[in-house]
Coordinates of C-alpha atoms and ligand atoms in Angstrom, one line a residue:
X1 CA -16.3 44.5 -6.6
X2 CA -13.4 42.3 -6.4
X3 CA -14.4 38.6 -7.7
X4 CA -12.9 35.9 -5.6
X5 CA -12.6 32.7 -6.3
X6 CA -12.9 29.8 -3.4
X7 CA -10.6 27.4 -2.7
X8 CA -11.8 24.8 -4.6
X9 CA -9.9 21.3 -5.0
X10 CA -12.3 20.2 -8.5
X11 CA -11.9 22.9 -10.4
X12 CA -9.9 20.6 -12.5
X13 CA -12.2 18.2 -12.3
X14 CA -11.9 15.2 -9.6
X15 CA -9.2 13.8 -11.8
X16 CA -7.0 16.1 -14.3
X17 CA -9.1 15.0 -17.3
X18 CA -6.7 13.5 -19.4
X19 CA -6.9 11.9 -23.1
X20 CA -6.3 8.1 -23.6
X21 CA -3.3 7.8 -25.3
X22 CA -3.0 4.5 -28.1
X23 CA -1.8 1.9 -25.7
X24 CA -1.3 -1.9 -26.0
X25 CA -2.5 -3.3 -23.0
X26 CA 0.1 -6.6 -22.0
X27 CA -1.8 -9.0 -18.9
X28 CA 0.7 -11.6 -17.3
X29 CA -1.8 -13.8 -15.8
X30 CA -3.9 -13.8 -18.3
X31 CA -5.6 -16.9 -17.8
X32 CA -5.9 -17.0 -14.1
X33 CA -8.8 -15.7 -12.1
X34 CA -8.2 -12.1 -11.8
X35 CA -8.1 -12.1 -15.5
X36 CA -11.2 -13.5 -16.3
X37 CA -13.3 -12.1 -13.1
X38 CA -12.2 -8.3 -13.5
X39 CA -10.1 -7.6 -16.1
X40 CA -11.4 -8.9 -19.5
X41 CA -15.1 -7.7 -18.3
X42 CA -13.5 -4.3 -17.4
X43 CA -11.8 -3.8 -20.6
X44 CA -15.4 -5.3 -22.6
X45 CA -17.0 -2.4 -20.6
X46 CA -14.6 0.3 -21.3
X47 CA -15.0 -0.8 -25.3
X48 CA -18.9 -1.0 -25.0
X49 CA -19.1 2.4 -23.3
X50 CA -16.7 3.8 -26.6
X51 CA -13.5 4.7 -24.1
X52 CA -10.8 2.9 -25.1
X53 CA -8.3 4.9 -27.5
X54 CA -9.0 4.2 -31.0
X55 CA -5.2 2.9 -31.3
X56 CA -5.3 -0.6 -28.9
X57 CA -4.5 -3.9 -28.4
X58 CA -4.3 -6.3 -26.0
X59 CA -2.4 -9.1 -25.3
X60 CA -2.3 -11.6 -22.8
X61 CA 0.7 -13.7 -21.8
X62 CA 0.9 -16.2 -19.1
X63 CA 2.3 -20.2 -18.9
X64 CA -1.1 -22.1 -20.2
X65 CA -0.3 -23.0 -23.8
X66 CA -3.2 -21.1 -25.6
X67 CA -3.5 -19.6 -29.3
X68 CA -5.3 -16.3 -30.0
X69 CA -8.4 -18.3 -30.6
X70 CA -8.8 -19.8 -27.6
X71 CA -7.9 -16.8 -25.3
X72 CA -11.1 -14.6 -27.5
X73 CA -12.9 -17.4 -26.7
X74 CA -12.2 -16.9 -22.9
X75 CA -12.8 -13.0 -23.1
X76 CA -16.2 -14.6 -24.7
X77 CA -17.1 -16.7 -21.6
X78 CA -15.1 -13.8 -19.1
X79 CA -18.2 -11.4 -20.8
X80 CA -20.9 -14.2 -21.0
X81 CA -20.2 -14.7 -16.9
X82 CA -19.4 -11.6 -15.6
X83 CA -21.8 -9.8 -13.2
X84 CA -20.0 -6.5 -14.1
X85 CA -20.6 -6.6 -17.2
X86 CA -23.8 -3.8 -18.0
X87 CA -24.4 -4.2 -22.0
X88 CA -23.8 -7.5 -24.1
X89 CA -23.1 -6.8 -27.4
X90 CA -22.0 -8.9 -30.2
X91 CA -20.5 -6.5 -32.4
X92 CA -18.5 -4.7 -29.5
X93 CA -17.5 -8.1 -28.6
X94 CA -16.0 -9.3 -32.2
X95 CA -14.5 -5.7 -32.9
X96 CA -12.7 -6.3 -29.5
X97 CA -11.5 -10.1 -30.4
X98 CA -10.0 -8.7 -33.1
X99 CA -7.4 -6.4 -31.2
X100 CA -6.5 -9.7 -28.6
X101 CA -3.8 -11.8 -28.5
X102 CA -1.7 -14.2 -26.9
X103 CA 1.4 -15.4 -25.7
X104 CA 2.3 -18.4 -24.2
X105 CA 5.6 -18.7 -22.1
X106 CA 7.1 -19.2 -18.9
X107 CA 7.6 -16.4 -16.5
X108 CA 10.9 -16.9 -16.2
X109 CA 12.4 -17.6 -19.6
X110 CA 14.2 -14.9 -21.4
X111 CA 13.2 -16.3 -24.5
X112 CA 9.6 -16.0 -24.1
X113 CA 10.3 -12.4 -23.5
X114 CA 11.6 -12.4 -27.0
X115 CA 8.2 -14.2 -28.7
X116 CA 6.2 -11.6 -26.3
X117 CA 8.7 -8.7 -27.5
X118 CA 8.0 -10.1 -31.4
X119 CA 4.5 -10.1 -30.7
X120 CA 4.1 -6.6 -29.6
X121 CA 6.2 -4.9 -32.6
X122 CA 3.8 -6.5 -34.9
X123 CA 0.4 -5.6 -33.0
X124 CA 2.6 -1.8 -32.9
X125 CA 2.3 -2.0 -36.5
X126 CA -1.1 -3.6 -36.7
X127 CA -2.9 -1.0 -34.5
X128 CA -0.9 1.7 -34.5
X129 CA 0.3 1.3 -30.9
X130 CA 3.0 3.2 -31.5
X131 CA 5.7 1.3 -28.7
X132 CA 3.2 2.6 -25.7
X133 CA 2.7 0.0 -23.4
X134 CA 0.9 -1.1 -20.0
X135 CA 2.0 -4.1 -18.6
X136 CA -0.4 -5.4 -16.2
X137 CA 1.1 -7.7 -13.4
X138 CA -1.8 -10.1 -12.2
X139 CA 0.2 -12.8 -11.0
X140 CA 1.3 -14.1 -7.5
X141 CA 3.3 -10.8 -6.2
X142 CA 6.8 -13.4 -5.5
X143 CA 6.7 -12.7 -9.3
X144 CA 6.8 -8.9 -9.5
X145 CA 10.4 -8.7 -9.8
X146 CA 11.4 -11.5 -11.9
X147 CA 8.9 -10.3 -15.0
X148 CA 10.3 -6.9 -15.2
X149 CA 13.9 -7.6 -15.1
X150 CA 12.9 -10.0 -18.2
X151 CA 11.2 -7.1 -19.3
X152 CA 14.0 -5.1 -18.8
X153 CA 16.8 -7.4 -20.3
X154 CA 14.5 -7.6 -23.1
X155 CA 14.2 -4.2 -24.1
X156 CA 10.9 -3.5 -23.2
X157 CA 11.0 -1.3 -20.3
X158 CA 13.1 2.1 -21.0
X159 CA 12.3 4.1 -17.8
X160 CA 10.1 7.2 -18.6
X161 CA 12.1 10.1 -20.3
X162 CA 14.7 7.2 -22.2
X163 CA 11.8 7.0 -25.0
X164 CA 9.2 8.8 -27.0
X165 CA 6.6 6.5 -25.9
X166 CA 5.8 4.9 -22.5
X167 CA 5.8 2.1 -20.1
X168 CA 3.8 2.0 -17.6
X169 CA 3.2 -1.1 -15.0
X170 CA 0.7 -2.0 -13.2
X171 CA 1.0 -4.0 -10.0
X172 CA -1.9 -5.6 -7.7
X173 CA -1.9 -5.6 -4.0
X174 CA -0.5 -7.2 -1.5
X175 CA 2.3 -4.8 -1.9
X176 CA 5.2 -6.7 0.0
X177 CA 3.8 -8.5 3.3
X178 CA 5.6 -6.2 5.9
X179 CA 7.8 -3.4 6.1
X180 CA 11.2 -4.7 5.1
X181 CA 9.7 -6.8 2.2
X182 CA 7.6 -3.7 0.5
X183 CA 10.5 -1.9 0.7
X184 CA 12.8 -4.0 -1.0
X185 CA 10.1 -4.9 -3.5
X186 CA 9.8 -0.9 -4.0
X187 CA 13.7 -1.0 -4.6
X188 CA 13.7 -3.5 -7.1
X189 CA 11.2 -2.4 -9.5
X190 CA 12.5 1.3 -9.3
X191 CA 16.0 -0.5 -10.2
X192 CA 14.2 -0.7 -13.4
X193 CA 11.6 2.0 -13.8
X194 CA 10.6 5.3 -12.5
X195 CA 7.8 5.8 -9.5
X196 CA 5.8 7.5 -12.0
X197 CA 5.5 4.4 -14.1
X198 CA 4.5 2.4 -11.3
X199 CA 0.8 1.8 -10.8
X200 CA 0.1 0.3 -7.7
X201 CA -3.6 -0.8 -8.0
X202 CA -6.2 -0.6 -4.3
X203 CA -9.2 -1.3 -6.0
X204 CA -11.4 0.2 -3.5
X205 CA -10.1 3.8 -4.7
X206 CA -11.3 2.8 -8.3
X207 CA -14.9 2.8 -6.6
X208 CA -17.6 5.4 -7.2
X209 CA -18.8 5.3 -3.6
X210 CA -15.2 5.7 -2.3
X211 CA -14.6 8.6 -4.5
X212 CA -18.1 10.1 -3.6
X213 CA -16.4 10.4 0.2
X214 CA -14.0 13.2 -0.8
X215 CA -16.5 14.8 -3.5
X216 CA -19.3 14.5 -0.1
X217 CA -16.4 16.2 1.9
X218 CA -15.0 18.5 0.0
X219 CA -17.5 20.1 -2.8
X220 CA -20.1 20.9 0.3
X221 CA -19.7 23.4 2.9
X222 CA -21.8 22.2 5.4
X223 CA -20.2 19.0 6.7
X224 CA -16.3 20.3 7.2
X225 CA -16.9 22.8 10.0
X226 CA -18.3 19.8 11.8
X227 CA -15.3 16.7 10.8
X228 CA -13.4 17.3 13.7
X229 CA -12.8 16.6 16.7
X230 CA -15.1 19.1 18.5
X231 CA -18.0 17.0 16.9
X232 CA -17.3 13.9 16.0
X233 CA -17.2 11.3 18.8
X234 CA -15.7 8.0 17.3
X235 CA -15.3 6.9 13.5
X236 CA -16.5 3.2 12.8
X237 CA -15.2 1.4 9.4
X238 CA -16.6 -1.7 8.2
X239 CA -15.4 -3.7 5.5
X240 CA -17.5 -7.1 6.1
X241 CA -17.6 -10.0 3.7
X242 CA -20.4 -12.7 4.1
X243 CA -18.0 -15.0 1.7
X244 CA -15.0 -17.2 2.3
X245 CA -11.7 -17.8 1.4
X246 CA -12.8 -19.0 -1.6
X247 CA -10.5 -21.7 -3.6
X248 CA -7.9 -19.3 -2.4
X249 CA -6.7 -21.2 0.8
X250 CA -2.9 -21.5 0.3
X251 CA -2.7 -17.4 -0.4
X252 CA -5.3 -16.8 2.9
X253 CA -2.6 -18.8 5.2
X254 CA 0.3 -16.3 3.9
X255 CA -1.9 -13.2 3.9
X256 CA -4.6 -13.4 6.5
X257 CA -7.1 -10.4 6.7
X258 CA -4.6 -7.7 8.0
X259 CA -2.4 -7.8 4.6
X260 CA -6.0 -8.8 2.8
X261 CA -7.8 -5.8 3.9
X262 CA -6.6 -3.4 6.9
X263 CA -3.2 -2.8 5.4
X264 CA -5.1 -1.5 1.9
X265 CA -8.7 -0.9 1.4
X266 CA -10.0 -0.3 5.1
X267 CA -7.0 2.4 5.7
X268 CA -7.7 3.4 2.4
X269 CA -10.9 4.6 3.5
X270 CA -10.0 5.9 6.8
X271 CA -7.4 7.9 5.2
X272 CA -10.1 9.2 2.9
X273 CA -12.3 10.1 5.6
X274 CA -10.1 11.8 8.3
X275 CA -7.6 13.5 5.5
X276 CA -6.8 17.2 5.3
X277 CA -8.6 18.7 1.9
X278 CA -6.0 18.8 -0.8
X279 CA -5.3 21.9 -2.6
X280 CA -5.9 20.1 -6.0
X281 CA -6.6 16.7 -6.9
X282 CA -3.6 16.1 -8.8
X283 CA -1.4 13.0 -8.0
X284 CA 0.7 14.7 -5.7
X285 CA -1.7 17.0 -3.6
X286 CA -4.0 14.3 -3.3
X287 CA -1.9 11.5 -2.3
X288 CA 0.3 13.8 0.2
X289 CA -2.9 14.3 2.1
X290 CA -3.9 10.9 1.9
X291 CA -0.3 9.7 3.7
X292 CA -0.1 12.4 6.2
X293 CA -3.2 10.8 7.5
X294 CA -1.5 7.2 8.0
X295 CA 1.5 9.0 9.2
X296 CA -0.1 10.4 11.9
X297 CA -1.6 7.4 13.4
X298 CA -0.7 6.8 16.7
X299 CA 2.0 3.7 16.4
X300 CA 0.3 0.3 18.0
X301 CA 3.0 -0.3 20.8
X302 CA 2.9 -3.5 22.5
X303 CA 2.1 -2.0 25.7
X304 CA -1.0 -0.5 23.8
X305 CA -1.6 -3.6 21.7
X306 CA -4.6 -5.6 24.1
X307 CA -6.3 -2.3 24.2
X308 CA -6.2 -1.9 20.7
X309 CA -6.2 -5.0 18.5
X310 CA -8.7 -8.2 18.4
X311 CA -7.9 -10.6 15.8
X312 CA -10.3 -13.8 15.1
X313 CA -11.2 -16.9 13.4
X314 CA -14.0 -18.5 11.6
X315 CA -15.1 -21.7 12.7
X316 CA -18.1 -23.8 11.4
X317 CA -21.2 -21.8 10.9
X318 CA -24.3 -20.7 9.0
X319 CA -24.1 -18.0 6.3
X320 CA -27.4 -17.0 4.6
X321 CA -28.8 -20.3 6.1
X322 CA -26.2 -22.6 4.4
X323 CA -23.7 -24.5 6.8
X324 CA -20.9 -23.7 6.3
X325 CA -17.2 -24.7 7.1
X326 CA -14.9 -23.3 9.5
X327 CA -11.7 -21.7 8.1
X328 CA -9.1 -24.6 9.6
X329 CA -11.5 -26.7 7.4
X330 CA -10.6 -25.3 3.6
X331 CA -8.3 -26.7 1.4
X332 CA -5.0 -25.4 2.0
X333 CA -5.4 -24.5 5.2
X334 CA -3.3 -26.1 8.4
X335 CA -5.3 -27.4 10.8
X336 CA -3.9 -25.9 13.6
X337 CA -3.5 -22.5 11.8
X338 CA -3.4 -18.8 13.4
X339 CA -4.2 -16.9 10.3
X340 CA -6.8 -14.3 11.2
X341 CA -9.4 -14.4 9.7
X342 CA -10.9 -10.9 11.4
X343 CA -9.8 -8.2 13.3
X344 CA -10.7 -5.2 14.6
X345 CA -8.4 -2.4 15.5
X346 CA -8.7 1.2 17.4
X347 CA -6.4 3.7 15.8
X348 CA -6.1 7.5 17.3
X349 CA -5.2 10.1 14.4
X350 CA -2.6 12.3 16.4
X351 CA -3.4 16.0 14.8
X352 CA -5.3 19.0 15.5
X353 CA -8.7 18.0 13.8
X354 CA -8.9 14.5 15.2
X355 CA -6.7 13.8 18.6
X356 CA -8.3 11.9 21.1
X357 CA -11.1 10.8 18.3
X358 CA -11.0 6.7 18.1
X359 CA -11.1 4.5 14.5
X360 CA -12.5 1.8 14.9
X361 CA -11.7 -0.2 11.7
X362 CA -13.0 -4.1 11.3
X363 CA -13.0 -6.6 8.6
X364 CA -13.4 -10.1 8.1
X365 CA -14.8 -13.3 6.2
X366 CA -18.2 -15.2 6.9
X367 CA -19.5 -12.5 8.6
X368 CA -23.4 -12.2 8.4
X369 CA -23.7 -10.2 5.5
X370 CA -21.5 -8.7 2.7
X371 CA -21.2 -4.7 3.7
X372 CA -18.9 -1.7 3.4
X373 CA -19.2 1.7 5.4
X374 CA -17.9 4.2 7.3
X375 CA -19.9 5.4 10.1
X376 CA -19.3 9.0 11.7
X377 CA -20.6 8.8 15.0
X378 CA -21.0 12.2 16.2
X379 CA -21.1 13.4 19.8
X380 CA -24.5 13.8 21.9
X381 CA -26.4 17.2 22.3
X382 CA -24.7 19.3 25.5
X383 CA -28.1 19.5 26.5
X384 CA -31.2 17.2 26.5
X385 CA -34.5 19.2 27.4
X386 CA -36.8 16.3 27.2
X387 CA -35.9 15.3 30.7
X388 CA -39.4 14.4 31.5
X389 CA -40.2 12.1 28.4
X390 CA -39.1 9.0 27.4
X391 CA -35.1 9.7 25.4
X392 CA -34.3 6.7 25.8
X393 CA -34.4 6.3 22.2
X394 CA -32.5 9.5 21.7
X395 CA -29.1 8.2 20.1
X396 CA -26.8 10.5 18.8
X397 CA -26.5 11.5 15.2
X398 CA -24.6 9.2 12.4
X399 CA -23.5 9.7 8.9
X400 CA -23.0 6.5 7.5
X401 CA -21.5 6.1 4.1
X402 CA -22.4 3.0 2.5
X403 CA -19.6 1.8 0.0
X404 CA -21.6 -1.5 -1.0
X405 CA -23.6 -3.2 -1.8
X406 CA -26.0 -0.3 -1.1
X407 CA -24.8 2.9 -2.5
X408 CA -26.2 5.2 -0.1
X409 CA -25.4 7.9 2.7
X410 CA -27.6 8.0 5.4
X411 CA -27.8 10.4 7.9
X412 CA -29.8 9.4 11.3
X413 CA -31.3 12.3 13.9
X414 CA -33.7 12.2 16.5
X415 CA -37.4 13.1 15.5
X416 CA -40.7 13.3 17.4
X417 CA -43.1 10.3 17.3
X418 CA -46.4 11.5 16.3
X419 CA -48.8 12.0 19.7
X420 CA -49.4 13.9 22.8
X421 CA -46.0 13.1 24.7
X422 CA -42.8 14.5 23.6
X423 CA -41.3 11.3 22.0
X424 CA -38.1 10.9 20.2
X425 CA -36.9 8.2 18.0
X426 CA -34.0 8.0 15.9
X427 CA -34.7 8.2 12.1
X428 CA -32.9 8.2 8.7
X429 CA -32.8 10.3 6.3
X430 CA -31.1 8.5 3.0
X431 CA -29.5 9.4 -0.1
X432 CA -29.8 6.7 -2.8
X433 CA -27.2 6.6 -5.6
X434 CA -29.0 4.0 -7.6
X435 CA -32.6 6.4 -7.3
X436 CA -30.6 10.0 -7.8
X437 CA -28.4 9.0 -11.0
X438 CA -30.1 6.2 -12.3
X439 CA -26.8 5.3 -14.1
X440 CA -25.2 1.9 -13.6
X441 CA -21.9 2.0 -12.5
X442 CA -18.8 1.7 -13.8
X443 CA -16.7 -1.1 -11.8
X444 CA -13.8 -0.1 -9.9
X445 CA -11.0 -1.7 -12.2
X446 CA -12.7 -0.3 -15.2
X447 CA -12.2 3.3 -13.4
X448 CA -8.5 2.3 -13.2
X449 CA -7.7 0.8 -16.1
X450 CA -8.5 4.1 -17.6
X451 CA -6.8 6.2 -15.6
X452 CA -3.7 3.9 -16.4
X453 CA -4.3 4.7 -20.0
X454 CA -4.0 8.5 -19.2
X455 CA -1.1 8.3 -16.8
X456 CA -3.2 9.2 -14.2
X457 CA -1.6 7.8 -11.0
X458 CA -4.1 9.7 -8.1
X459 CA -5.7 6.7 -7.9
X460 CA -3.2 4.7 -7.6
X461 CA -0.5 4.2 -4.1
X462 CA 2.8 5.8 -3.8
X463 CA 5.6 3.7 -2.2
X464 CA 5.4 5.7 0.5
X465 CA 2.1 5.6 1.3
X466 CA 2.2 1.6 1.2
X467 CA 5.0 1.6 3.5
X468 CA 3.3 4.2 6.0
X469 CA 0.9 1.4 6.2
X470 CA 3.1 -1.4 6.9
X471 CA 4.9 0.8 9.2
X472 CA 1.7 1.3 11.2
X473 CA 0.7 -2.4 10.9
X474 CA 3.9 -4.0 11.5
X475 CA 4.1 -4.7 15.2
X476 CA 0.3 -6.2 15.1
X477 CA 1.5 -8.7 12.7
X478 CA 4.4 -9.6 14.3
X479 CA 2.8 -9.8 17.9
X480 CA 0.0 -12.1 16.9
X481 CA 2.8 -14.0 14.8
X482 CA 4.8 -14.6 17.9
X483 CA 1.7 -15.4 20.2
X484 CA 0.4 -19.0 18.6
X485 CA -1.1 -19.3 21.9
X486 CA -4.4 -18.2 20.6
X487 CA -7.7 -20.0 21.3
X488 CA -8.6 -20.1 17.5
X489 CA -11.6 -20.4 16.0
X490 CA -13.2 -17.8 18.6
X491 CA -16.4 -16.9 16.2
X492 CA -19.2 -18.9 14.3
X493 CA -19.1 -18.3 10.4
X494 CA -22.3 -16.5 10.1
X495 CA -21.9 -13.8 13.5
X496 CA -20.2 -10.9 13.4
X497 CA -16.7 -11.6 14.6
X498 CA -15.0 -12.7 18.2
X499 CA -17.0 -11.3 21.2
X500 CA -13.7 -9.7 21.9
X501 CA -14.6 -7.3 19.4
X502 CA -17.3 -5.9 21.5
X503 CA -15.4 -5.1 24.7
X504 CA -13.0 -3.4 22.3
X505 CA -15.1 -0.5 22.0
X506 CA -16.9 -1.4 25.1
X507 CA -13.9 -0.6 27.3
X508 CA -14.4 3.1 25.5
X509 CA -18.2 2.8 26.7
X510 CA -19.2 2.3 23.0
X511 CA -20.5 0.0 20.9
X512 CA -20.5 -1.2 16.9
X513 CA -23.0 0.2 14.8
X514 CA -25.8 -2.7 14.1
X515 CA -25.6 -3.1 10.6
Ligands
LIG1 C1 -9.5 -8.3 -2.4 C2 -9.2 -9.3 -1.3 O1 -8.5 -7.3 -2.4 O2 -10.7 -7.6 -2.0 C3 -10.3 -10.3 -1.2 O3 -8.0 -10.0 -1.7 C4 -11.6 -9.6 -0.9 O4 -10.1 -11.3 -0.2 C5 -11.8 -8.5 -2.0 O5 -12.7 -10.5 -1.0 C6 -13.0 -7.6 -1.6 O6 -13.3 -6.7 -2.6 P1 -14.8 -6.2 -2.9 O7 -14.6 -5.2 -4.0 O8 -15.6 -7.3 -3.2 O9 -15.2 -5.5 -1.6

């Protein structure tokens, strides 16, 4: 008998399993929020769980004038505070203070480039770093460019191939804020470095649940012959937070939740859901796939634009039974100002598997409660022979993936109620992560950060794949720019979003999954 061997996209693994190479890791920004929230608790983790290369260092450079000391002393409290964080222990802790450092300069001073530059030959020799370097841009993005043409001029980025050892940077989202501006952003790095050393960081692909979509797809037979088309009736995706802006009003009023979330993690997911299955999950396979997806959404027109796009606004509300303060209320935020603060968009995948199959994609601040999922609504049964009994219970079927805060997949049919009549009522059947792995899991920029360290880049965007998004996204943004005529605030903090919303998918005789 002839042995054959299925297509199978894992059989290297999800990710090419790769070794950590000795690395210094280099964080501009290093005492702003980002820092402190994710980073330095990631990279506490990824010591405590015995993953980062024996060789490493890290150093963090930003404007605040700090010594080494102090900047342990704030990986101490980033630790201390850190919800991520899973095991607190002192002697991971000290081991770790010993490999940090830090630079004080500002961003735009050659000179400090040459302190930095100094710095990093010595910790080379200390650790035996040997010249590999990440450099990990969490700053405001209108920095990007300047830091690594200092870099540059100072010798520290060779583009890949030029040297023995590597550079690789590491940039955080938003990636540009429209079409023109990613691309020239795009340009100006790769003035300066290859694509392959450019790590563009979406932090939703770092998470386990995320990456549990494409192993749920694609390592069990059952559910492909059905994602399509022929069975699948509408798509629903929810990113929903129950917080705020935060302190973070001045960024908000630039960004507003299309550049926040659409652009990157809630077309992330879509494209995760309705994608073609990659031959491998190597870099390229995988994020090919991935863009087609965006590529083949059906462009938001103008004429199409009403039909398809809702945007809203927060005003004063209650969250969790707290009052709350509408969004023209924050700090930094005008008080006549259109930034949405929600929005809810239809998107139609033009290709075989899903034409004619409607995304519905929302996301915004102060809704009710903090939630992530993608819902696959599939169609009815052709034929209902309970006629006689009371269906009106009878929904169809959904698969709901749930990407936080409850890991879960949950699959809901129609079952009979106990008794004499022939009663259905819709029912779940759920799938726990927490119950069926017991593990605690590792946080999405921990995920990353590794995958940096072994040049890993298929979680990570590709230039194109950011600009298929702003390509896609573009004439929303710059409709709702040009139309201030908007009667903003048009939700409560505390409901789920403009009643706008609603009629979107009403209009298609459907209606949001109650979450
Ligand atoms: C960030 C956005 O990218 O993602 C924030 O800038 C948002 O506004 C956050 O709150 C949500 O991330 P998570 O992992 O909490 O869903």
């Amino acid at each position: 008998m002839v042995a054959t061997e299925l297509v199978n996209p894992f059989r290297q693994g999800l990710r090419v399993d790769r070794a950590t190479e000795p690395c210094q890791l280099v964080i501009f920004g290093a005492s702003g929020d980002l820092t402190h929230r994710k980073l330095l608790p990631a990279i506490y983790n990824l010591a405590q769980a015995q993953l980062l290369p024996a060789a490493f260092s890290v150093t963090g450079f930003a404007r605040q004038a700090m010594d080494d000391a102090q900047f342990r002393s704030l990986l101490a409290t980033a630790v201390a505070e850190s919800g991520e964080v899973r095991r607190r222990d002192q002697q991971t802790l000290e081991e770790l203070e010993q490999r940090v450092h830090y630079v004080s300069g500002d961003f735009h001073d050659p000179t400090a480039y040459t302190a930095l530059k100094a710095a990093l030959e010595r910790s080379d020799a200390d650790y035996g770093t040997g010249g590999n370097r990440i450099f990990y841009i969490a700053t405001p993005a209108s920095l990007y460019v300047d830091i690594v043409e200092k870099l540059h001029a100072a010798g520290l980025v060779a583009q890949h191939g030029a040297s023995a050892s590597f550079v690789r940077v590491v940039v955080e989202k938003p990636f540009g804020r429209n079409l023109t501006s990613a691309r020239s952003l795009d340009k100006e790095l790769l003035d300066y470095l290859c694509e392959d050393q450019v790590y563009r960081i979406d932090h939703y692909l770092g998470k386990e649940t995320v990456q549990n979509i494409l192993v749920f797809r694609f390592a069990n037979g059952i559910f492909e012959p059905i994602w399509n088309r022929r069975y699948v009736d509408n798509v629903q995706i929810t990113v929903a937070e129950s917080l705020g802006i935060e302190s973070r009003g001045s960024f908000y009023e630039e960004t507003g939740v299309v550049r926040d979330i659409i652009q990157n993690h809630a077309l992330q997911l879509m494209s995760l859901v309705a994608m073609e299955p990659p031959t491998t999950f190597d870099a390229r396979d995988f994020r090919d796939e991935k863009i087609r997806v965006i590529e083949a959404i059906k462009p938001l027109g103008a004429a199409s634009l009403a039909q398809s796009a809702v945007r809203g606004q927060y005003g004063p509300g209650y969250v969790a039974g707290e009052s709350v303060a509408g969004y023209r209320q924050e700090d930094g935020v005008a008080l006549d100002s259109i930034t949405p603060t929600y929005a809810a968009l239809r998107f139609f995948v033009d290709n075989w598997r899903w034409a004619d199959v409607p995304f519905y994609v929302r996301s915004g601040k102060r809704l009710p409660k903090r939630t992530s999922e993608i819902a696959i609504h599939f169609k009815q049964a052709p034929h209902l022979p309970f006629r006689k009994t009371q269906v009106g219970e009878l929904t169809s079927n959904v698969l709901a993936l749930s990407i936080q805060p409850n890991e879960a997949i949950t699959l809901r049919f129609g079952a009979k109620v106990p008794g004499p009549s022939m009663r259905v009522r819709s029912v779940a059947m759920d799938f726990g992560y927490g119950a069926a792995f017991g593990a605690e899991e590792s946080s999405a920029y921990e995920r990353l950060i590794l995958d940096c360290m072994k040049g890993d880049q298929t979680l990570f965007d590709r230039a194109d794949g950011v600009e298929a998004a702003w390509s896609l996204l573009d004439p929303v943004l710059a409709a709702w720019d040009a139309d201030r005529a908007v009667a903003f605030p048009n939700y409560a903090a505390g409901t789920w979003g403009p009643p706008e919303a609603d009629r979107l998918l009403a209009q298609d005789g459907r209606q949001w999954r109650h979450l």
